[in-house]
XYZ file of C-alpha atoms in Angstrom:
678
model
C -54.848 -130.084 104.211
C -55.143 -130.633 100.612
C -58.949 -130.682 100.859
C -58.882 -127.376 102.643
C -56.835 -125.756 99.971
C -59.316 -127.050 97.210
C -62.292 -125.714 99.079
C -61.978 -121.984 97.794
C -61.572 -123.275 94.349
C -64.901 -125.332 94.475
C -66.645 -122.306 96.019
C -65.240 -120.285 92.996
C -66.233 -122.846 90.490
C -69.984 -121.700 89.993
C -68.701 -118.254 89.490
C -66.280 -119.373 86.793
C -69.098 -121.406 85.129
C -71.290 -118.556 85.045
C -68.813 -116.305 83.406
C -68.213 -118.931 80.980
C -71.984 -119.095 80.377
C -72.200 -122.750 81.268
C -73.856 -122.350 84.680
C -77.420 -121.785 83.251
C -77.225 -125.211 81.672
C -75.336 -127.170 84.358
C -77.507 -126.065 87.255
C -80.058 -128.382 85.766
C -77.452 -131.254 85.428
C -78.753 -133.425 88.241
C -82.407 -133.313 86.855
C -80.966 -134.081 83.260
C -79.023 -136.944 84.604
C -81.621 -138.523 86.740
C -84.102 -138.401 83.954
C -81.607 -139.742 81.447
C -80.935 -142.754 83.786
C -84.587 -143.390 84.162
C -84.958 -143.388 80.450
C -82.066 -145.733 79.788
C -83.308 -148.329 82.386
C -86.739 -147.905 80.686
C -85.386 -148.882 77.366
C -83.567 -151.848 78.944
C -86.732 -153.117 80.650
C -88.670 -152.995 77.569
C -85.976 -154.635 75.586
C -85.809 -157.306 78.201
C -89.540 -157.828 77.953
C -89.546 -158.073 74.031
C -86.743 -160.777 74.230
C -88.668 -162.602 76.593
C -91.689 -162.635 74.465
C -89.506 -163.814 71.563
C -88.202 -166.690 73.504
C -91.698 -167.637 74.905
C -93.639 -170.652 73.833
C -95.461 -169.537 70.610
C -98.449 -171.673 71.491
C -98.813 -169.741 74.807
C -100.239 -166.325 75.111
C -96.899 -164.638 76.282
C -95.409 -165.399 72.806
C -97.618 -162.899 70.877
C -97.501 -159.019 70.093
C -96.586 -156.576 72.796
C -100.087 -155.767 73.963
C -100.878 -159.672 74.162
C -97.950 -160.625 76.192
C -98.056 -157.611 78.507
C -101.780 -158.295 79.290
C -101.090 -162.112 79.866
C -98.208 -161.057 82.144
C -100.263 -158.780 84.129
C -103.081 -161.260 84.487
C -100.469 -163.814 85.745
C -98.684 -161.417 88.051
C -101.552 -159.105 89.354
C -104.823 -160.994 88.542
C -106.887 -159.407 91.169
C -105.548 -155.816 90.863
C -107.936 -153.388 89.342
C -106.858 -152.447 85.794
C -110.028 -150.406 84.597
C -112.823 -148.288 86.420
C -115.636 -147.222 84.313
C -118.665 -145.671 85.992
C -119.743 -148.405 88.625
C -117.887 -151.060 86.603
C -114.467 -152.547 87.756
C -112.342 -154.933 86.005
C -109.203 -156.740 87.131
C -106.264 -157.571 84.973
C -107.626 -161.167 84.954
C -110.903 -160.070 83.674
C -109.449 -157.913 81.104
C -107.523 -160.693 79.837
C -110.763 -163.051 79.635
C -112.848 -160.469 77.925
C -110.159 -159.877 75.486
C -109.665 -163.530 74.765
C -113.381 -163.810 74.030
C -113.055 -160.925 71.385
C -110.147 -162.328 69.948
C -111.973 -165.820 69.447
C -114.859 -164.009 67.867
C -112.665 -162.015 65.362
C -110.688 -165.209 64.549
C -113.896 -166.938 63.722
C -114.563 -164.114 61.276
C -111.098 -165.170 59.733
C -112.547 -168.724 59.323
C -110.432 -170.237 62.256
C -112.684 -172.414 64.259
C -110.329 -172.663 67.321
C -110.926 -176.548 67.606
C -108.453 -179.312 67.238
C -107.031 -179.322 63.977
C -109.194 -176.250 62.928
C -107.840 -174.546 59.810
C -107.787 -170.811 58.784
C -109.700 -170.162 55.496
C -108.000 -166.894 55.566
C -104.452 -168.271 55.082
C -102.346 -166.944 52.166
C -101.857 -163.592 50.685
C -100.567 -162.201 53.817
C -99.255 -158.606 53.662
C -97.058 -156.681 56.193
C -97.134 -158.183 59.461
C -99.667 -160.643 58.565
C -99.065 -164.534 59.238
C -100.955 -167.349 57.882
C -102.096 -169.925 60.370
C -102.759 -173.664 59.573
C -103.786 -176.330 62.101
C -104.086 -174.263 65.258
C -105.349 -176.080 68.289
C -107.277 -174.136 71.015
C -105.097 -173.325 73.997
C -107.925 -173.531 76.337
C -109.410 -176.968 77.325
C -113.031 -177.465 76.688
C -113.274 -175.009 73.733
C -116.498 -176.716 72.553
C -117.672 -177.468 69.186
C -116.592 -175.057 66.444
C -119.398 -172.749 65.098
C -119.597 -171.762 61.612
C -118.317 -168.281 60.225
C -121.193 -165.682 60.449
C -122.757 -165.087 57.027
C -125.334 -162.809 55.728
C -123.632 -159.615 55.593
C -122.024 -160.105 52.080
C -118.521 -159.644 53.564
C -115.629 -162.090 52.631
C -113.903 -163.807 55.763
C -111.190 -161.545 56.948
C -107.654 -162.361 55.808
C -104.834 -162.542 58.334
C -103.680 -158.836 59.089
C -106.865 -157.537 57.924
C -107.870 -154.003 59.155
C -110.846 -153.616 61.578
C -112.072 -150.131 62.184
C -113.538 -149.213 65.489
C -115.897 -146.414 65.811
C -116.637 -146.475 69.521
C -116.580 -143.871 72.377
C -114.179 -144.492 75.419
C -115.595 -147.502 77.071
C -114.480 -150.903 78.282
C -115.697 -152.454 75.010
C -113.366 -150.346 72.994
C -110.343 -151.984 74.897
C -111.593 -155.526 74.865
C -112.095 -155.288 70.961
C -108.929 -153.495 70.612
C -106.833 -156.033 72.637
C -108.783 -158.981 71.006
C -107.881 -157.712 67.483
C -104.308 -157.525 68.306
C -104.366 -161.080 69.717
C -106.176 -162.307 66.611
C -103.337 -161.077 64.456
C -105.570 -158.312 62.850
C -104.972 -154.714 62.623
C -107.088 -151.919 64.012
C -107.825 -148.467 62.903
C -109.322 -145.881 65.428
C -111.807 -143.697 63.699
C -112.689 -140.430 65.200
C -116.227 -140.647 66.736
C -117.399 -137.261 65.175
C -116.878 -138.282 61.462
C -119.609 -138.995 59.102
C -120.445 -138.904 55.476
C -117.472 -138.174 53.155
C -114.839 -137.921 55.971
C -115.741 -141.117 57.510
C -115.743 -143.037 54.101
C -112.460 -141.577 53.371
C -110.923 -142.958 56.507
C -112.285 -146.169 56.064
C -110.891 -146.385 52.346
C -107.519 -144.870 53.145
C -106.619 -147.424 55.544
C -108.165 -150.379 53.581
C -110.449 -151.349 56.331
C -112.488 -154.704 55.964
C -114.738 -154.556 58.834
C -116.314 -151.883 61.043
C -117.513 -152.129 64.780
C -119.635 -149.271 65.919
C -121.263 -148.061 68.871
C -125.228 -148.749 68.772
C -125.894 -144.962 69.750
C -124.231 -143.990 66.446
C -126.433 -145.951 64.219
C -128.850 -143.191 63.853
C -126.588 -140.647 62.727
C -124.882 -143.185 60.410
C -128.015 -144.203 58.739
C -127.343 -142.270 55.568
C -123.901 -143.808 55.503
C -124.899 -147.369 55.676
C -125.562 -147.899 51.898
C -121.967 -146.854 51.116
C -120.634 -148.848 53.957
C -122.406 -152.002 52.599
C -121.166 -151.136 49.115
C -117.560 -151.269 50.314
C -118.168 -154.970 51.438
C -117.441 -154.276 55.125
C -118.262 -156.567 57.881
C -120.462 -154.700 59.808
C -120.900 -155.173 63.670
C -122.589 -153.201 66.421
C -121.018 -153.263 70.019
C -124.304 -153.743 71.752
C -127.574 -155.558 71.950
C -130.165 -152.736 70.767
C -132.118 -153.504 67.558
C -129.959 -153.196 64.427
C -130.602 -152.701 60.611
C -130.232 -155.561 58.406
C -126.758 -156.800 57.789
C -125.359 -155.481 61.199
C -125.092 -158.013 64.080
C -124.046 -157.677 67.640
C -120.370 -158.455 68.089
C -120.569 -158.426 71.804
C -123.144 -161.328 71.608
C -120.840 -163.329 69.508
C -117.899 -162.690 71.729
C -119.934 -163.697 74.841
C -120.377 -167.133 73.380
C -116.702 -167.787 73.036
C -114.647 -169.395 75.759
C -112.173 -167.196 77.700
C -109.134 -169.133 77.442
C -105.823 -167.561 75.893
C -105.189 -167.820 72.133
C -101.880 -168.900 70.883
C -99.341 -166.114 70.993
C -98.022 -166.960 67.349
C -101.293 -165.648 65.815
C -100.135 -162.189 66.697
C -96.537 -162.250 67.020
C -95.116 -159.738 64.406
C -92.599 -161.042 61.640
C -90.859 -157.612 62.067
C -91.140 -155.096 65.000
C -91.513 -152.382 62.358
C -94.699 -153.914 60.929
C -97.872 -151.673 61.156
C -100.225 -152.947 63.792
C -102.521 -149.795 64.114
C -103.883 -146.809 62.542
C -104.516 -143.483 64.000
C -106.007 -140.740 62.174
C -104.396 -137.305 62.416
C -105.418 -134.326 60.562
C -102.364 -132.527 58.697
C -102.083 -129.700 56.284
C -103.399 -131.732 53.289
C -107.237 -131.501 54.313
C -108.835 -134.837 55.192
C -107.565 -137.043 58.059
C -104.424 -139.197 57.139
C -104.015 -142.674 58.616
C -100.809 -142.687 60.555
C -99.005 -146.127 60.524
C -98.246 -147.186 64.198
C -95.646 -149.869 64.573
C -95.209 -152.642 67.034
C -92.069 -150.878 68.239
C -94.101 -147.743 68.822
C -96.820 -149.512 70.985
C -93.842 -151.171 72.939
C -92.233 -147.857 73.566
C -95.471 -146.388 74.708
C -95.472 -148.989 77.476
C -92.590 -146.962 78.930
C -94.534 -143.713 78.885
C -95.693 -143.515 82.524
C -92.411 -145.035 83.806
C -90.623 -142.108 82.233
C -93.293 -139.788 83.921
C -92.337 -141.206 87.369
C -95.627 -143.133 87.866
C -95.604 -146.526 89.585
C -97.972 -149.726 89.796
C -99.977 -148.410 92.705
C -100.887 -145.189 90.812
C -104.602 -144.535 89.776
C -104.682 -142.734 86.429
C -107.629 -140.537 85.446
C -108.154 -140.628 81.759
C -110.935 -138.551 80.013
C -109.377 -138.389 76.736
C -110.759 -139.911 73.337
C -109.369 -143.422 72.790
C -109.108 -142.804 69.190
C -106.177 -140.310 69.945
C -102.696 -141.534 70.414
C -102.601 -139.657 73.912
C -105.675 -141.530 75.209
C -105.035 -145.172 73.742
C -101.107 -145.367 73.557
C -100.076 -143.095 76.196
C -102.889 -143.540 78.465
C -103.891 -147.035 78.182
C -100.733 -148.777 76.832
C -98.633 -146.695 79.328
C -100.898 -147.881 82.159
C -100.309 -151.357 81.083
C -96.644 -150.690 81.153
C -96.497 -150.128 84.827
C -99.541 -152.275 85.794
C -101.470 -149.590 87.332
C -105.261 -148.639 87.394
C -107.049 -146.288 85.070
C -110.324 -144.523 85.644
C -111.790 -144.175 82.135
C -114.452 -141.562 81.338
C -116.319 -141.401 78.340
C -116.731 -137.735 78.644
C -114.806 -134.997 80.678
C -116.932 -133.195 83.374
C -115.118 -130.450 85.061
C -118.027 -130.245 87.788
C -117.474 -134.028 88.402
C -113.680 -134.167 88.085
C -112.703 -133.648 91.756
C -115.446 -135.866 93.139
C -114.337 -138.610 90.980
C -110.763 -138.092 92.086
C -111.796 -138.494 95.765
C -114.086 -141.465 95.116
C -111.467 -143.586 93.268
C -108.264 -142.240 94.905
C -106.913 -140.781 91.617
C -103.117 -139.899 91.924
C -102.350 -139.181 88.443
C -104.197 -136.814 85.840
C -103.532 -137.211 82.208
C -104.575 -134.100 80.535
C -104.767 -131.746 77.523
C -104.479 -128.040 78.182
C -108.136 -127.236 77.661
C -108.986 -129.560 80.468
C -107.005 -127.816 82.953
C -108.489 -124.538 81.954
C -112.011 -125.966 82.379
C -110.837 -126.860 85.897
C -109.621 -123.539 87.007
C -112.762 -121.797 85.630
C -114.911 -123.890 87.759
C -116.338 -122.424 90.975
C -114.722 -123.702 94.369
C -115.962 -126.944 95.615
C -115.195 -129.029 98.682
C -114.085 -131.985 96.710
C -110.921 -130.129 95.240
C -109.532 -130.026 98.836
C -107.818 -133.071 100.211
C -107.287 -135.014 97.051
C -104.487 -137.592 96.421
C -103.529 -136.109 92.924
C -99.811 -135.857 92.948
C -99.067 -135.776 89.282
C -100.599 -134.206 86.077
C -99.238 -135.189 82.760
C -100.044 -134.055 79.290
C -99.518 -131.354 76.758
C -100.943 -127.805 75.666
C -101.016 -126.366 79.097
C -100.503 -122.555 78.773
C -98.378 -120.925 81.487
C -100.994 -118.808 82.891
C -103.374 -121.682 83.268
C -100.470 -123.720 84.674
C -99.794 -121.181 87.407
C -103.502 -120.821 88.324
C -103.912 -124.652 88.357
C -100.918 -125.391 90.681
C -101.766 -122.414 92.907
C -105.377 -123.550 93.421
C -105.138 -127.517 93.370
C -101.320 -127.902 94.484
C -99.223 -129.045 95.804
C -98.727 -131.352 92.800
C -96.227 -131.730 89.998
C -96.963 -130.773 86.342
C -95.156 -132.849 83.773
C -95.689 -131.194 80.335
C -94.772 -133.230 77.088
C -94.616 -132.951 73.515
C -94.984 -135.479 70.725
C -96.811 -136.312 67.556
C -98.800 -139.381 66.658
C -96.709 -140.180 63.654
C -93.542 -138.537 64.877
C -90.442 -140.102 66.124
C -89.395 -137.498 68.789
C -91.043 -136.714 72.167
C -89.856 -134.258 74.944
C -90.579 -134.167 78.808
C -90.473 -131.244 80.953
C -89.345 -133.281 83.897
C -88.112 -130.300 85.862
C -91.527 -128.600 86.077
C -90.387 -125.324 84.622
C -93.594 -123.420 83.707
C -94.389 -122.911 80.081
C -91.644 -125.311 78.823
C -92.258 -128.578 77.120
C -88.935 -130.200 77.578
C -85.174 -129.841 77.796
C -82.523 -129.820 75.183
C -79.650 -130.970 77.276
C -76.991 -132.961 75.749
C -77.844 -135.877 77.892
C -81.343 -135.695 76.840
C -80.631 -135.449 73.322
C -78.059 -138.343 73.580
C -81.018 -140.460 74.570
C -83.809 -138.924 72.221
C -82.004 -137.038 69.533
C -83.443 -134.073 67.777
C -82.510 -130.498 66.648
C -83.827 -127.092 66.109
C -83.043 -125.640 62.710
C -83.610 -122.184 61.086
C -86.890 -121.933 59.224
C -88.086 -119.246 56.757
C -91.861 -118.633 57.636
C -92.208 -116.843 54.111
C -91.028 -119.639 51.960
C -92.089 -122.446 54.415
C -88.697 -124.118 54.032
C -85.678 -124.600 56.172
C -82.850 -121.929 55.673
C -79.780 -123.614 54.355
C -76.192 -122.437 54.004
C -73.845 -122.177 50.986
C -73.295 -126.062 51.252
C -76.986 -126.750 51.131
C -77.050 -127.945 54.715
C -79.596 -126.556 57.309
C -78.432 -124.324 60.258
C -79.006 -124.925 63.808
C -80.598 -122.197 65.815
C -79.145 -120.008 68.505
C -80.770 -119.818 72.043
C -83.943 -117.682 72.040
C -84.350 -118.059 68.226
C -87.425 -120.091 66.899
C -86.627 -123.038 65.014
C -88.132 -126.040 63.161
C -87.965 -129.260 65.429
C -86.612 -132.185 63.553
C -85.401 -135.750 64.434
C -83.167 -138.198 62.858
C -84.743 -140.950 61.254
C -83.250 -144.375 61.719
C -84.014 -147.978 62.927
C -84.442 -146.974 66.402
C -86.665 -143.663 65.526
C -88.404 -144.646 62.425
C -90.897 -142.760 60.415
C -93.566 -145.138 58.941
C -95.719 -142.581 57.135
C -99.221 -142.930 56.314
C -101.568 -145.468 54.643
C -101.944 -144.373 50.891
C -99.795 -142.784 48.403
C -96.237 -141.423 49.314
C -97.475 -138.034 48.459
C -99.332 -137.977 51.896
C -95.933 -137.899 53.581
C -94.409 -135.192 51.158
C -92.712 -132.640 53.296
C -92.490 -134.852 56.360
C -88.894 -135.921 55.592
C -85.921 -133.557 55.211
C -82.892 -134.754 53.509
C -79.211 -133.266 53.738
C -79.921 -131.686 57.151
C -76.478 -131.580 58.759
C -74.665 -133.869 56.434
C -75.261 -135.122 52.729
C -77.510 -138.105 52.716
C -78.982 -138.010 56.262
C -82.803 -138.069 56.859
C -84.693 -136.123 59.419
C -88.461 -136.205 60.526
C -90.180 -132.584 60.029
C -92.448 -132.150 62.930
C -93.801 -129.043 61.382
C -93.662 -127.210 64.710
C -91.401 -124.166 65.630
C -89.848 -124.390 69.259
C -87.638 -122.039 71.037
C -84.768 -123.162 73.302
C -83.571 -120.550 75.754
C -80.220 -120.145 77.437
C -81.011 -122.574 80.236
C -81.830 -125.352 77.680
C -85.634 -125.333 77.972
C -87.750 -125.892 75.191
C -91.038 -123.911 74.629
C -93.587 -124.221 71.887
C -93.685 -121.445 69.528
C -96.123 -122.059 66.707
C -97.265 -124.384 64.033
C -96.002 -123.959 60.472
C -98.410 -124.183 57.522
C -102.141 -123.552 57.793
C -103.009 -126.049 60.618
C -103.986 -124.662 64.143
C -104.943 -126.406 67.242
C -108.332 -125.941 68.988
C -109.961 -127.958 71.636
C -106.802 -130.366 71.717
C -107.393 -131.147 68.155
C -105.434 -130.192 64.890
C -107.604 -128.118 62.362
C -106.740 -128.163 58.681
C -107.924 -125.046 57.189
C -108.132 -126.726 53.735
C -110.607 -129.263 55.033
C -112.802 -126.735 56.544
C -112.794 -124.576 53.474
C -113.567 -127.336 51.048
C -116.478 -128.140 53.282
C -117.805 -124.511 53.292
C -117.287 -124.226 49.429
C -119.629 -127.013 48.841
C -122.385 -124.432 49.773
C -123.774 -123.034 46.504
C -124.262 -119.531 47.719
C -120.467 -119.119 48.707
C -117.963 -118.278 46.063
C -114.665 -117.995 48.167
C -113.812 -119.014 51.518
C -110.554 -118.230 53.626
C -110.238 -120.247 56.869
C -107.690 -119.324 59.521
C -107.297 -119.437 63.422
C -107.666 -116.529 65.722
C -106.656 -116.206 69.269
C -109.453 -115.926 71.740
C -108.409 -114.469 75.334
C -108.963 -117.108 78.160
C -108.950 -120.037 75.597
C -106.110 -122.557 74.468
C -105.133 -122.661 70.863
C -106.829 -120.767 68.100
C -110.508 -120.764 67.147
C -111.648 -121.169 63.550
C -112.668 -118.141 61.616
C -113.958 -118.121 57.951
C -114.013 -115.101 55.674
C -116.773 -115.549 53.180
C -117.504 -114.046 49.700
C -121.128 -114.640 48.493
C -121.854 -116.029 44.781
C -124.139 -113.468 43.190
C -127.007 -113.139 43.425
C -127.121 -115.288 46.586
C -127.576 -114.111 50.245
C -125.979 -115.474 53.345
C -128.253 -118.433 54.559
C -126.995 -118.943 58.217
C -129.367 -121.676 58.971
C -128.148 -123.884 56.107
C -124.521 -122.983 56.733
C -124.949 -124.216 60.384
C -126.668 -127.402 59.326
C -124.005 -128.030 56.642
C -120.952 -127.610 59.007
C -122.643 -129.750 61.583
C -123.063 -132.537 59.201
C -119.821 -132.249 57.398
C -117.240 -131.266 59.979
C -116.453 -132.614 63.472
C -117.162 -130.109 66.440
C -113.655 -128.941 66.858
C -113.321 -128.020 63.261
C -116.450 -125.965 62.828
C -115.732 -122.307 62.624
C -116.442 -120.164 65.620
C -116.490 -116.880 63.614
C -117.579 -115.824 60.218
C -116.655 -112.652 58.404
C -118.597 -111.751 55.527
C -116.428 -109.719 52.809
C -116.973 -108.526 49.362
C -113.682 -110.062 48.225
C -110.885 -111.688 49.850
C -107.406 -110.200 50.494
C -104.566 -112.005 48.524
C -100.668 -111.840 48.105
C -98.972 -110.787 44.874
C -98.937 -114.347 44.056
C -102.678 -114.834 44.629
C -102.266 -116.532 48.058
C -104.897 -115.768 50.596
C -103.841 -113.624 53.380
C -104.377 -115.683 56.496
C -101.774 -114.014 58.721
C -103.049 -110.453 58.250
C -106.676 -111.889 58.511
C -105.807 -113.572 61.965
C -104.118 -110.438 63.189
C -107.297 -108.398 62.312
C -109.298 -110.784 64.664
C -113.092 -110.462 65.275
C -113.579 -107.297 67.219
C -116.990 -105.731 65.812
C -115.807 -102.365 66.863
C -112.625 -102.380 64.884
C -114.224 -104.194 61.775
C -116.761 -103.009 59.266
C -117.517 -106.290 57.768
C -120.557 -108.102 59.170
C -119.348 -110.671 61.925
C -120.976 -113.859 63.233
C -120.402 -116.191 66.118
C -121.300 -119.853 66.653
C -123.825 -120.168 69.453
C -123.450 -123.750 70.513
C -126.238 -123.584 73.026
C -128.764 -122.413 70.517
C -127.310 -124.237 67.602
C -127.002 -121.243 65.236
C -124.729 -118.479 63.893
C -125.725 -115.199 65.442
C -124.555 -111.699 64.558
C -121.508 -110.652 66.772
C -122.721 -107.692 68.309
C -120.554 -105.422 70.760
C -122.703 -106.963 73.707
C -121.860 -110.569 72.672
C -118.092 -109.725 72.010
C -117.955 -108.349 75.495
C -119.725 -111.443 76.892
C -117.178 -113.665 75.143
C -114.245 -111.658 76.629
C -115.917 -111.932 80.089
C -116.342 -115.909 79.603
C -120.130 -115.457 79.610
C -120.579 -116.934 76.231
C -119.250 -120.179 75.446
C -117.670 -121.172 72.024
């Protein structure tokens, strides 16, 4: 009887909540609760793994860093299960363990560690952050053979424990074996973007303090002008292949193949502190040249939980066609796959025409994307292979709502899980409800597990808005705000290799109370009245194109090196049908010079990575500036590149022809119709 009396009240409860404006948030309570429980279970499982590794035998492979012990676990638990598919090659977890062990031993030999009974480590002493001196290590594998001397002849000193080795390699199995081997050997690794050459490349190697470089043989020709400078830096120089090499460069893969494949002692790689830096990933910011973001052992461990949070499992087959020098490819894609013990199909380059055939051939169930890849796919002509596939989950970032809808309508049914995060950041969001156009949720449950806030931001001053007490002000629903996250032991910000000035502006103090510290993402997001987060814009002068951050200062500096240019203003413009913003440069000639488009194209091709090269040029007599002599980027971006609306000479990058061409009305129309690629 009492239940019958309560029934009308229960039926009226949604109306009451709606009147109180609580219903828009509470209607998603079940999804918020389910994801929060999953996140807490994931954190608990990772903590248990880390504690087990800390208690493991330090002489065994499962007593090392998180990459070392996780790979050793999988090689023991699922030895025959396929870990990696690359072209016609397939590697089990057991084979991945053996390959990385050989690489680790070759790197250890470069440290002066001979791996034999009573063998010493000539690199002992002087260890810095996360480095561990090793004395008298005996080989963990039986029959290791006689010790070979350290390779000489390249003029480089033996690598010290914790030394940094840079990898300049495409996405391939060798990238993984060397990365895992470096981790097992107690060395740190720097992932260098493969498009960098000349000044930007040397800057990256110097900024992270690299002591060695392993490069792909196919890059040797384009790197030839850089070799004298690389040798002058005293680097160990290796090539990952057996082709003919210049003097001083030897084949690292041959050295690794000569090693035994038994496990190496775990204590070689076990961190002294989980906050120690184990990896550098280069990210372009608003300061110009790439910065080496410090990645801690903690962050690598946390990334093991990425695919678990996304709802993937160990029987999934993950399609990964992203660069491994990016966090999305390496830490989320590869380490996330290790976290669940699944299979990854690794592609050196993405092919929209081949994608669905690959999915059919390998039984792909999960696709990790950036928004551009999904746009490429929906722009492809229909094919038989796109039907009857097994893809059930696509995970990534940067997917525009219009492309999202077209993708699901054409290739579904499947789940799209849009995420948000930064390489150096301490906050991530997951759109686990599948709400189109959203990058995550701002429910109180989610923020309890992954805390963050949106604060009011003045786009004119480039600073957060503060109240009379000097504290920041939270935004209201529907109001764009700066995304910030508290910095603490659980969510640290390690900054960048180099001086503290590189992290200037990344930390905000006195945000909600005196003395607190928050990480500044530099991104503006909007939270609607239902608690969904949507990306709004990037602060500063950085824009995003082809899945990459483009710093206008870096592009401008490269262009200003040309003697016929006097002033340069670089900004991003919106191009219909394309993700992000394309680079455009307003140019002022230096009298009495004329515009040399051939020299300009050659210059940007040699000095800028492909994604940073301006797609449009605008020739002006003088640049528009503000009252304080700052360049008018916002106004120029709004004016766009329509030749019928602008009287200035305009040019467009013809990638197929390798030249800048006049932007005529016909070419403009072809671009809008999708017939002209930029």
